[in-house]
Amino acid sequence: MSSIPNSAMPHAKVKHDDDVAPPAKGDWMDDATDAAKAGIATATDAVKSHPKTAIAVGATLVAGIAAAIAAPALLSKDAPEKKTPPKPAPKKPAKPKKSH
């Protein structure tokens, strides 16, 4: 523990903030809400003006999700049941060297 007196370091004193108000709803929330509403409106307009394209995009998303779910299941089904690794062949003794 330090032996420096508190008067030498007034900035180190404990300060209690009892009158702290909870954060108010800021402008960033309003901006984010407005941006989300604008994005939804743009997507809705695009779907209304090009319904066949929207259906094709939706079908593609559904197919992608189905493939992401089904692929691991199919791969695990094709995998062999706990295949044991092959044992290495026993080492052959070295041939004695011929003397010349």
mmCIF file of N, CA, C and O in Angstrom:
data_model
loop_
_atom_site.group_PDB
_atom_site.id
_atom_site.type_symbol
_atom_site.label_atom_id
_atom_site.label_comp_id
_atom_site.label_asym_id
_atom_site.label_seq_id
_atom_site.Cartn_x
_atom_site.Cartn_y
_atom_site.Cartn_z
ATOM 1 N N MET A 1 0.835 -1.168 0.000
ATOM 2 C CA MET A 1 0.000 0.000 0.000
ATOM 3 C C MET A 1 0.886 1.239 0.000
ATOM 4 O O MET A 1 1.938 1.271 0.596
ATOM 5 N N SER A 2 0.410 2.249 -0.660
ATOM 6 C CA SER A 2 1.187 3.468 -0.798
ATOM 7 C C SER A 2 1.134 4.307 0.481
ATOM 8 O O SER A 2 0.136 4.313 1.203
ATOM 9 N N SER A 3 2.194 5.022 0.721
ATOM 10 C CA SER A 3 2.217 5.896 1.895
ATOM 11 C C SER A 3 2.100 7.363 1.489
ATOM 12 O O SER A 3 2.407 8.249 2.279
ATOM 13 N N ILE A 4 1.654 7.631 0.257
ATOM 14 C CA ILE A 4 1.488 9.008 -0.205
ATOM 15 C C ILE A 4 0.205 9.572 0.402
ATOM 16 O O ILE A 4 -0.850 8.950 0.313
ATOM 17 N N PRO A 5 0.243 10.731 1.025
ATOM 18 C CA PRO A 5 -0.968 11.295 1.639
ATOM 19 C C PRO A 5 -1.980 11.727 0.569
ATOM 20 O O PRO A 5 -1.620 12.067 -0.559
ATOM 21 N N ASN A 6 -3.256 11.708 0.937
ATOM 22 C CA ASN A 6 -4.327 12.094 0.019
ATOM 23 C C ASN A 6 -4.199 13.540 -0.424
ATOM 24 O O ASN A 6 -4.631 13.891 -1.522
ATOM 25 N N SER A 7 -3.648 14.392 0.418
ATOM 26 C CA SER A 7 -3.516 15.797 0.039
ATOM 27 C C SER A 7 -2.528 15.977 -1.103
ATOM 28 O O SER A 7 -2.601 16.955 -1.848
ATOM 29 N N ALA A 8 -1.599 15.047 -1.270
ATOM 30 C CA ALA A 8 -0.640 15.124 -2.357
ATOM 31 C C ALA A 8 -1.253 14.690 -3.683
ATOM 32 O O ALA A 8 -0.746 15.037 -4.744
ATOM 33 N N MET A 9 -2.332 13.900 -3.598
ATOM 34 C CA MET A 9 -2.986 13.398 -4.817
ATOM 35 C C MET A 9 -4.489 13.637 -4.724
ATOM 36 O O MET A 9 -5.272 12.698 -4.529
ATOM 37 N N PRO A 10 -4.955 14.869 -4.888
ATOM 38 C CA PRO A 10 -6.386 15.137 -4.748
ATOM 39 C C PRO A 10 -7.216 14.455 -5.848
ATOM 40 O O PRO A 10 -8.396 14.162 -5.644
ATOM 41 N N HIS A 11 -6.625 14.175 -6.968
ATOM 42 C CA HIS A 11 -7.364 13.526 -8.052
ATOM 43 C C HIS A 11 -7.653 12.053 -7.746
ATOM 44 O O HIS A 11 -8.474 11.436 -8.406
ATOM 45 N N ALA A 12 -7.010 11.492 -6.740
ATOM 46 C CA ALA A 12 -7.178 10.086 -6.425
ATOM 47 C C ALA A 12 -8.287 9.828 -5.412
ATOM 48 O O ALA A 12 -8.525 8.686 -5.048
ATOM 49 N N LYS A 13 -8.951 10.859 -4.974
ATOM 50 C CA LYS A 13 -10.017 10.681 -3.986
ATOM 51 C C LYS A 13 -11.234 10.036 -4.634
ATOM 52 O O LYS A 13 -11.502 10.206 -5.819
ATOM 53 N N VAL A 14 -11.991 9.337 -3.841
ATOM 54 C CA VAL A 14 -13.200 8.672 -4.309
ATOM 55 C C VAL A 14 -14.298 9.703 -4.472
ATOM 56 O O VAL A 14 -14.541 10.517 -3.598
ATOM 57 N N LYS A 15 -14.971 9.649 -5.616
ATOM 58 C CA LYS A 15 -16.086 10.560 -5.866
ATOM 59 C C LYS A 15 -17.324 9.712 -6.125
ATOM 60 O O LYS A 15 -17.305 8.785 -6.922
ATOM 61 N N HIS A 16 -18.416 10.044 -5.467
ATOM 62 C CA HIS A 16 -19.673 9.330 -5.646
ATOM 63 C C HIS A 16 -20.611 10.171 -6.499
ATOM 64 O O HIS A 16 -20.836 11.336 -6.219
ATOM 65 N N ASP A 17 -21.144 9.550 -7.532
ATOM 66 C CA ASP A 17 -22.104 10.235 -8.389
ATOM 67 C C ASP A 17 -23.494 9.712 -8.064
ATOM 68 O O ASP A 17 -23.988 8.773 -8.679
ATOM 69 N N ASP A 18 -24.134 10.333 -7.085
ATOM 70 C CA ASP A 18 -25.464 9.881 -6.667
ATOM 71 C C ASP A 18 -26.562 10.405 -7.582
ATOM 72 O O ASP A 18 -27.639 9.829 -7.657
ATOM 73 N N ASP A 19 -26.296 11.500 -8.261
ATOM 74 C CA ASP A 19 -27.331 12.119 -9.075
ATOM 75 C C ASP A 19 -27.218 11.746 -10.546
ATOM 76 O O ASP A 19 -27.499 12.548 -11.420
ATOM 77 N N VAL A 20 -26.824 10.514 -10.832
ATOM 78 C CA VAL A 20 -26.671 10.076 -12.210
ATOM 79 C C VAL A 20 -28.026 9.612 -12.719
ATOM 80 O O VAL A 20 -28.659 8.725 -12.146
ATOM 81 N N ALA A 21 -28.463 10.222 -13.805
ATOM 82 C CA ALA A 21 -29.754 9.858 -14.397
ATOM 83 C C ALA A 21 -29.537 8.715 -15.382
ATOM 84 O O ALA A 21 -28.470 8.598 -15.986
ATOM 85 N N PRO A 22 -30.534 7.862 -15.566
ATOM 86 C CA PRO A 22 -30.391 6.789 -16.559
ATOM 87 C C PRO A 22 -30.276 7.403 -17.952
ATOM 88 O O PRO A 22 -30.794 8.488 -18.207
ATOM 89 N N PRO A 23 -29.575 6.721 -18.843
ATOM 90 C CA PRO A 23 -29.411 7.276 -20.185
ATOM 91 C C PRO A 23 -30.762 7.441 -20.873
ATOM 92 O O PRO A 23 -31.602 6.547 -20.857
ATOM 93 N N ALA A 24 -30.965 8.593 -21.455
ATOM 94 C CA ALA A 24 -32.221 8.890 -22.142
ATOM 95 C C ALA A 24 -32.157 8.363 -23.569
ATOM 96 O O ALA A 24 -31.095 8.093 -24.111
ATOM 97 N N LYS A 25 -33.340 8.230 -24.151
ATOM 98 C CA LYS A 25 -33.424 7.792 -25.532
ATOM 99 C C LYS A 25 -32.745 8.848 -26.396
ATOM 100 O O LYS A 25 -33.117 10.010 -26.396
ATOM 101 N N GLY A 26 -31.717 8.444 -27.100
ATOM 102 C CA GLY A 26 -30.919 9.408 -27.852
ATOM 103 C C GLY A 26 -31.357 9.523 -29.299
ATOM 104 O O GLY A 26 -32.239 8.813 -29.784
ATOM 105 N N ASP A 27 -30.715 10.421 -29.984
ATOM 106 C CA ASP A 27 -31.005 10.623 -31.397
ATOM 107 C C ASP A 27 -30.575 9.431 -32.239
ATOM 108 O O ASP A 27 -31.165 9.156 -33.277
ATOM 109 N N TRP A 28 -29.559 8.715 -31.784
ATOM 110 C CA TRP A 28 -29.087 7.571 -32.558
ATOM 111 C C TRP A 28 -30.156 6.498 -32.650
ATOM 112 O O TRP A 28 -30.250 5.799 -33.658
ATOM 113 N N MET A 29 -30.996 6.376 -31.613
ATOM 114 C CA MET A 29 -32.081 5.384 -31.675
ATOM 115 C C MET A 29 -33.104 5.780 -32.734
ATOM 116 O O MET A 29 -33.588 4.939 -33.489
ATOM 117 N N ASP A 30 -33.419 7.062 -32.775
ATOM 118 C CA ASP A 30 -34.364 7.542 -33.778
ATOM 119 C C ASP A 30 -33.802 7.357 -35.182
ATOM 120 O O ASP A 30 -34.518 6.955 -36.095
ATOM 121 N N ASP A 31 -32.509 7.638 -35.339
ATOM 122 C CA ASP A 31 -31.875 7.471 -36.643
ATOM 123 C C ASP A 31 -31.871 6.009 -37.075
ATOM 124 O O ASP A 31 -32.132 5.696 -38.239
ATOM 125 N N ALA A 32 -31.582 5.116 -36.129
ATOM 126 C CA ALA A 32 -31.563 3.679 -36.454
ATOM 127 C C ALA A 32 -32.962 3.193 -36.818
ATOM 128 O O ALA A 32 -33.135 2.402 -37.751
ATOM 129 N N THR A 33 -33.961 3.674 -36.096
ATOM 130 C CA THR A 33 -35.343 3.279 -36.384
ATOM 131 C C THR A 33 -35.759 3.784 -37.760
ATOM 132 O O THR A 33 -36.381 3.047 -38.539
ATOM 133 N N ASP A 34 -35.417 5.015 -38.057
ATOM 134 C CA ASP A 34 -35.759 5.573 -39.368
ATOM 135 C C ASP A 34 -35.057 4.818 -40.490
ATOM 136 O O ASP A 34 -35.656 4.542 -41.537
ATOM 137 N N ALA A 35 -33.807 4.456 -40.286
ATOM 138 C CA ALA A 35 -33.066 3.712 -41.299
ATOM 139 C C ALA A 35 -33.674 2.326 -41.513
ATOM 140 O O ALA A 35 -33.780 1.856 -42.650
ATOM 141 N N ALA A 36 -34.087 1.680 -40.434
ATOM 142 C CA ALA A 36 -34.712 0.357 -40.557
ATOM 143 C C ALA A 36 -36.038 0.456 -41.299
ATOM 144 O O ALA A 36 -36.343 -0.377 -42.168
ATOM 145 N N LYS A 37 -36.813 1.481 -40.976
ATOM 146 C CA LYS A 37 -38.097 1.669 -41.674
ATOM 147 C C LYS A 37 -37.879 1.945 -43.158
ATOM 148 O O LYS A 37 -38.622 1.434 -44.003
ATOM 149 N N ALA A 38 -36.867 2.733 -43.480
ATOM 150 C CA ALA A 38 -36.575 3.030 -44.882
ATOM 151 C C ALA A 38 -36.135 1.768 -45.615
ATOM 152 O O ALA A 38 -36.528 1.536 -46.768
ATOM 153 N N GLY A 39 -35.329 0.937 -44.964
ATOM 154 C CA GLY A 39 -34.892 -0.309 -45.585
ATOM 155 C C GLY A 39 -36.046 -1.262 -45.838
ATOM 156 O O GLY A 39 -36.129 -1.894 -46.895
ATOM 157 N N ILE A 40 -36.950 -1.354 -44.887
ATOM 158 C CA ILE A 40 -38.121 -2.225 -45.049
ATOM 159 C C ILE A 40 -39.011 -1.695 -46.163
ATOM 160 O O ILE A 40 -39.539 -2.466 -46.976
ATOM 161 N N ALA A 41 -39.180 -0.381 -46.237
ATOM 162 C CA ALA A 41 -40.000 0.211 -47.289
ATOM 163 C C ALA A 41 -39.383 -0.052 -48.663
ATOM 164 O O ALA A 41 -40.096 -0.377 -49.623
ATOM 165 N N THR A 42 -38.067 0.046 -48.761
ATOM 166 C CA THR A 42 -37.391 -0.220 -50.033
ATOM 167 C C THR A 42 -37.569 -1.677 -50.440
ATOM 168 O O THR A 42 -37.847 -1.979 -51.606
ATOM 169 N N ALA A 43 -37.424 -2.583 -49.488
ATOM 170 C CA ALA A 43 -37.592 -4.012 -49.789
ATOM 171 C C ALA A 43 -39.034 -4.301 -50.194
ATOM 172 O O ALA A 43 -39.279 -5.070 -51.134
ATOM 173 N N THR A 44 -39.990 -3.687 -49.511
ATOM 174 C CA THR A 44 -41.403 -3.896 -49.839
ATOM 175 C C THR A 44 -41.710 -3.385 -51.241
ATOM 176 O O THR A 44 -42.417 -4.049 -52.014
ATOM 177 N N ASP A 45 -41.175 -2.215 -51.591
ATOM 178 C CA ASP A 45 -41.387 -1.672 -52.933
ATOM 179 C C ASP A 45 -40.781 -2.578 -54.001
ATOM 180 O O ASP A 45 -41.371 -2.784 -55.068
ATOM 181 N N ALA A 46 -39.604 -3.125 -53.715
ATOM 182 C CA ALA A 46 -38.954 -4.010 -54.682
ATOM 183 C C ALA A 46 -39.772 -5.283 -54.887
ATOM 184 O O ALA A 46 -39.910 -5.768 -56.023
ATOM 185 N N VAL A 47 -40.341 -5.816 -53.819
ATOM 186 C CA VAL A 47 -41.153 -7.031 -53.929
ATOM 187 C C VAL A 47 -42.422 -6.739 -54.712
ATOM 188 O O VAL A 47 -42.853 -7.530 -55.550
ATOM 189 N N LYS A 48 -43.028 -5.573 -54.470
ATOM 190 C CA LYS A 48 -44.258 -5.217 -55.185
ATOM 191 C C LYS A 48 -44.009 -5.003 -56.673
ATOM 192 O O LYS A 48 -44.842 -5.362 -57.505
ATOM 193 N N SER A 49 -42.866 -4.430 -57.020
ATOM 194 C CA SER A 49 -42.602 -4.152 -58.424
ATOM 195 C C SER A 49 -42.047 -5.368 -59.180
ATOM 196 O O SER A 49 -42.182 -5.443 -60.388
ATOM 197 N N HIS A 50 -41.431 -6.318 -58.478
ATOM 198 C CA HIS A 50 -40.863 -7.517 -59.117
ATOM 199 C C HIS A 50 -41.216 -8.760 -58.295
ATOM 200 O O HIS A 50 -40.348 -9.374 -57.671
ATOM 201 N N PRO A 51 -42.480 -9.197 -58.318
ATOM 202 C CA PRO A 51 -42.874 -10.337 -57.468
ATOM 203 C C PRO A 51 -42.208 -11.655 -57.866
ATOM 204 O O PRO A 51 -41.872 -12.453 -57.002
ATOM 205 N N LYS A 52 -41.991 -11.889 -59.147
ATOM 206 C CA LYS A 52 -41.372 -13.157 -59.564
ATOM 207 C C LYS A 52 -39.923 -13.232 -59.087
ATOM 208 O O LYS A 52 -39.449 -14.292 -58.672
ATOM 209 N N THR A 53 -39.235 -12.120 -59.159
ATOM 210 C CA THR A 53 -37.854 -12.088 -58.675
ATOM 211 C C THR A 53 -37.822 -12.327 -57.169
ATOM 212 O O THR A 53 -36.955 -13.050 -56.663
ATOM 213 N N ALA A 54 -38.757 -11.738 -56.462
ATOM 214 C CA ALA A 54 -38.809 -11.928 -55.009
ATOM 215 C C ALA A 54 -39.083 -13.387 -54.659
ATOM 216 O O ALA A 54 -38.494 -13.928 -53.724
ATOM 217 N N ILE A 55 -39.945 -14.032 -55.424
ATOM 218 C CA ILE A 55 -40.226 -15.447 -55.188
ATOM 219 C C ILE A 55 -38.979 -16.281 -55.450
ATOM 220 O O ILE A 55 -38.651 -17.200 -54.684
ATOM 221 N N ALA A 56 -38.257 -15.958 -56.517
ATOM 222 C CA ALA A 56 -37.038 -16.698 -56.842
ATOM 223 C C ALA A 56 -35.975 -16.514 -55.757
ATOM 224 O O ALA A 56 -35.308 -17.474 -55.353
ATOM 225 N N VAL A 57 -35.839 -15.305 -55.266
ATOM 226 C CA VAL A 57 -34.871 -15.046 -54.192
ATOM 227 C C VAL A 57 -35.270 -15.790 -52.927
ATOM 228 O O VAL A 57 -34.439 -16.407 -52.247
ATOM 229 N N GLY A 58 -36.552 -15.769 -52.608
ATOM 230 C CA GLY A 58 -37.034 -16.492 -51.423
ATOM 231 C C GLY A 58 -36.801 -17.990 -51.548
ATOM 232 O O GLY A 58 -36.381 -18.654 -50.596
ATOM 233 N N ALA A 59 -37.061 -18.545 -52.732
ATOM 234 C CA ALA A 59 -36.842 -19.976 -52.946
ATOM 235 C C ALA A 59 -35.366 -20.324 -52.831
ATOM 236 O O ALA A 59 -35.000 -21.372 -52.271
ATOM 237 N N THR A 60 -34.514 -19.440 -53.329
ATOM 238 C CA THR A 60 -33.068 -19.674 -53.231
ATOM 239 C C THR A 60 -32.618 -19.668 -51.777
ATOM 240 O O THR A 60 -31.806 -20.508 -51.362
ATOM 241 N N LEU A 61 -33.146 -18.737 -51.001
ATOM 242 C CA LEU A 61 -32.796 -18.690 -49.577
ATOM 243 C C LEU A 61 -33.260 -19.946 -48.850
ATOM 244 O O LEU A 61 -32.525 -20.512 -48.035
ATOM 245 N N VAL A 62 -34.478 -20.385 -49.138
ATOM 246 C CA VAL A 62 -34.992 -21.594 -48.493
ATOM 247 C C VAL A 62 -34.146 -22.808 -48.882
ATOM 248 O O VAL A 62 -33.813 -23.644 -48.032
ATOM 249 N N ALA A 63 -33.781 -22.900 -50.157
ATOM 250 C CA ALA A 63 -32.948 -24.027 -50.599
ATOM 251 C C ALA A 63 -31.569 -23.987 -49.938
ATOM 252 O O ALA A 63 -31.030 -25.026 -49.554
ATOM 253 N N GLY A 64 -31.018 -22.799 -49.799
ATOM 254 C CA GLY A 64 -29.714 -22.671 -49.143
ATOM 255 C C GLY A 64 -29.761 -23.071 -47.685
ATOM 256 O O GLY A 64 -28.864 -23.751 -47.179
ATOM 257 N N ILE A 65 -30.823 -22.674 -47.021
ATOM 258 C CA ILE A 65 -30.977 -23.043 -45.605
ATOM 259 C C ILE A 65 -31.160 -24.554 -45.475
ATOM 260 O O ILE A 65 -30.571 -25.195 -44.593
ATOM 261 N N ALA A 66 -31.972 -25.126 -46.356
ATOM 262 C CA ALA A 66 -32.190 -26.576 -46.312
ATOM 263 C C ALA A 66 -30.890 -27.331 -46.570
ATOM 264 O O ALA A 66 -30.606 -28.340 -45.909
ATOM 265 N N ALA A 67 -30.084 -26.841 -47.510
ATOM 266 C CA ALA A 67 -28.806 -27.498 -47.800
ATOM 267 C C ALA A 67 -27.847 -27.378 -46.620
ATOM 268 O O ALA A 67 -27.125 -28.322 -46.305
ATOM 269 N N ALA A 68 -27.866 -26.226 -45.971
ATOM 270 C CA ALA A 68 -26.974 -26.033 -44.820
ATOM 271 C C ALA A 68 -27.354 -26.954 -43.665
ATOM 272 O O ALA A 68 -26.501 -27.387 -42.893
ATOM 273 N N ILE A 69 -28.625 -27.262 -43.562
ATOM 274 C CA ILE A 69 -29.082 -28.158 -42.495
ATOM 275 C C ILE A 69 -28.853 -29.620 -42.884
ATOM 276 O O ILE A 69 -28.422 -30.438 -42.074
ATOM 277 N N ALA A 70 -29.128 -29.961 -44.145
ATOM 278 C CA ALA A 70 -29.083 -31.363 -44.571
ATOM 279 C C ALA A 70 -27.668 -31.866 -44.854
ATOM 280 O O ALA A 70 -27.396 -33.059 -44.657
ATOM 281 N N ALA A 71 -26.781 -31.037 -45.306
ATOM 282 C CA ALA A 71 -25.449 -31.489 -45.710
ATOM 283 C C ALA A 71 -24.687 -32.179 -44.578
ATOM 284 O O ALA A 71 -24.162 -33.283 -44.783
ATOM 285 N N PRO A 72 -24.608 -31.603 -43.384
ATOM 286 C CA PRO A 72 -23.882 -32.315 -42.322
ATOM 287 C C PRO A 72 -24.516 -33.659 -41.959
ATOM 288 O O PRO A 72 -23.817 -34.620 -41.671
ATOM 289 N N ALA A 73 -25.848 -33.718 -42.017
ATOM 290 C CA ALA A 73 -26.518 -34.975 -41.697
ATOM 291 C C ALA A 73 -26.195 -36.044 -42.736
ATOM 292 O O ALA A 73 -25.952 -37.203 -42.390
ATOM 293 N N LEU A 74 -26.197 -35.670 -44.009
ATOM 294 C CA LEU A 74 -25.883 -36.635 -45.059
ATOM 295 C C LEU A 74 -24.424 -37.058 -45.006
ATOM 296 O O LEU A 74 -24.102 -38.226 -45.234
ATOM 297 N N LEU A 75 -23.541 -36.137 -44.710
ATOM 298 C CA LEU A 75 -22.125 -36.486 -44.637
ATOM 299 C C LEU A 75 -21.846 -37.429 -43.474
ATOM 300 O O LEU A 75 -21.031 -38.346 -43.596
ATOM 301 N N SER A 76 -22.499 -37.220 -42.370
ATOM 302 C CA SER A 76 -22.271 -38.100 -41.229
ATOM 303 C C SER A 76 -22.885 -39.479 -41.476
ATOM 304 O O SER A 76 -22.401 -40.477 -40.958
ATOM 305 N N LYS A 77 -23.943 -39.552 -42.269
ATOM 306 C CA LYS A 77 -24.575 -40.831 -42.584
ATOM 307 C C LYS A 77 -23.682 -41.645 -43.510
ATOM 308 O O LYS A 77 -23.615 -42.866 -43.421
ATOM 309 N N ASP A 78 -22.964 -40.974 -44.420
ATOM 310 C CA ASP A 78 -22.095 -41.666 -45.365
ATOM 311 C C ASP A 78 -20.786 -42.119 -44.726
ATOM 312 O O ASP A 78 -20.114 -42.990 -45.251
ATOM 313 N N ALA A 79 -20.425 -41.532 -43.627
ATOM 314 C CA ALA A 79 -19.162 -41.876 -42.973
ATOM 315 C C ALA A 79 -19.253 -43.288 -42.399
ATOM 316 O O ALA A 79 -20.271 -43.697 -41.861
ATOM 317 N N PRO A 80 -18.190 -44.087 -42.523
ATOM 318 C CA PRO A 80 -18.224 -45.449 -41.970
ATOM 319 C C PRO A 80 -18.294 -45.405 -40.447
ATOM 320 O O PRO A 80 -17.836 -44.467 -39.810
ATOM 321 N N GLU A 81 -18.881 -46.433 -39.903
ATOM 322 C CA GLU A 81 -19.048 -46.523 -38.454
ATOM 323 C C GLU A 81 -17.710 -46.766 -37.785
ATOM 324 O O GLU A 81 -17.146 -47.853 -37.880
ATOM 325 N N LYS A 82 -17.154 -45.802 -37.149
ATOM 326 C CA LYS A 82 -15.925 -45.899 -36.368
ATOM 327 C C LYS A 82 -14.912 -46.843 -37.006
ATOM 328 O O LYS A 82 -14.587 -47.897 -36.469
ATOM 329 N N LYS A 83 -14.487 -46.477 -38.159
ATOM 330 C CA LYS A 83 -13.514 -47.294 -38.889
ATOM 331 C C LYS A 83 -12.191 -47.264 -38.136
ATOM 332 O O LYS A 83 -11.677 -46.221 -37.797
ATOM 333 N N THR A 84 -11.652 -48.459 -37.872
ATOM 334 C CA THR A 84 -10.374 -48.529 -37.168
ATOM 335 C C THR A 84 -9.248 -48.334 -38.181
ATOM 336 O O THR A 84 -9.300 -48.867 -39.295
ATOM 337 N N PRO A 85 -8.257 -47.580 -37.827
ATOM 338 C CA PRO A 85 -7.157 -47.353 -38.766
ATOM 339 C C PRO A 85 -6.380 -48.646 -38.979
ATOM 340 O O PRO A 85 -6.275 -49.491 -38.089
ATOM 341 N N PRO A 86 -5.849 -48.865 -40.166
ATOM 342 C CA PRO A 86 -5.088 -50.100 -40.427
ATOM 343 C C PRO A 86 -3.800 -50.103 -39.612
ATOM 344 O O PRO A 86 -3.187 -49.078 -39.367
ATOM 345 N N LYS A 87 -3.443 -51.309 -39.200
ATOM 346 C CA LYS A 87 -2.217 -51.452 -38.407
ATOM 347 C C LYS A 87 -1.020 -51.420 -39.355
ATOM 348 O O LYS A 87 -1.070 -51.987 -40.443
ATOM 349 N N PRO A 88 0.044 -50.767 -38.946
ATOM 350 C CA PRO A 88 1.222 -50.741 -39.827
ATOM 351 C C PRO A 88 1.844 -52.135 -39.923
ATOM 352 O O PRO A 88 1.771 -52.938 -38.995
ATOM 353 N N ALA A 89 2.431 -52.388 -41.049
ATOM 354 C CA ALA A 89 3.071 -53.693 -41.269
ATOM 355 C C ALA A 89 4.284 -53.807 -40.349
ATOM 356 O O ALA A 89 4.956 -52.818 -40.071
ATOM 357 N N PRO A 90 4.555 -55.013 -39.857
ATOM 358 C CA PRO A 90 5.724 -55.164 -38.979
ATOM 359 C C PRO A 90 6.999 -54.893 -39.762
ATOM 360 O O PRO A 90 7.110 -55.203 -40.952
ATOM 361 N N LYS A 91 7.960 -54.329 -39.082
ATOM 362 C CA LYS A 91 9.225 -54.002 -39.731
ATOM 363 C C LYS A 91 10.033 -55.273 -39.964
ATOM 364 O O LYS A 91 10.082 -56.155 -39.111
ATOM 365 N N LYS A 92 10.636 -55.322 -41.129
ATOM 366 C CA LYS A 92 11.479 -56.473 -41.461
ATOM 367 C C LYS A 92 12.875 -56.204 -40.912
ATOM 368 O O LYS A 92 13.359 -55.082 -40.943
ATOM 369 N N PRO A 93 13.517 -57.264 -40.409
ATOM 370 C CA PRO A 93 14.873 -57.039 -39.913
ATOM 371 C C PRO A 93 15.816 -56.669 -41.045
ATOM 372 O O PRO A 93 15.650 -57.093 -42.177
ATOM 373 N N ALA A 94 16.767 -55.854 -40.743
ATOM 374 C CA ALA A 94 17.719 -55.406 -41.747
ATOM 375 C C ALA A 94 18.606 -56.565 -42.175
ATOM 376 O O ALA A 94 18.951 -57.434 -41.386
ATOM 377 N N LYS A 95 18.944 -56.571 -43.432
ATOM 378 C CA LYS A 95 19.804 -57.631 -43.957
ATOM 379 C C LYS A 95 21.228 -57.369 -43.494
ATOM 380 O O LYS A 95 21.673 -56.245 -43.458
ATOM 381 N N PRO A 96 21.934 -58.430 -43.138
ATOM 382 C CA PRO A 96 23.331 -58.212 -42.734
ATOM 383 C C PRO A 96 24.158 -57.742 -43.915
ATOM 384 O O PRO A 96 23.946 -58.134 -45.055
ATOM 385 N N LYS A 97 25.116 -56.880 -43.615
ATOM 386 C CA LYS A 97 25.982 -56.344 -44.660
ATOM 387 C C LYS A 97 27.021 -57.397 -45.048
ATOM 388 O O LYS A 97 27.541 -58.110 -44.211
ATOM 389 N N LYS A 98 27.292 -57.464 -46.311
ATOM 390 C CA LYS A 98 28.304 -58.398 -46.810
ATOM 391 C C LYS A 98 29.672 -57.737 -46.714
ATOM 392 O O LYS A 98 29.842 -56.578 -47.052
ATOM 393 N N SER A 99 30.622 -58.469 -46.254
ATOM 394 C CA SER A 99 31.973 -57.928 -46.178
ATOM 395 C C SER A 99 32.686 -58.231 -47.478
ATOM 396 O O SER A 99 32.584 -59.309 -48.036
ATOM 397 N N HIS A 100 33.498 -57.386 -47.967
ATOM 398 C CA HIS A 100 34.207 -57.558 -49.236
ATOM 399 C C HIS A 100 35.595 -57.994 -49.008
ATOM 400 O O HIS A 100 36.406 -57.853 -48.346
#
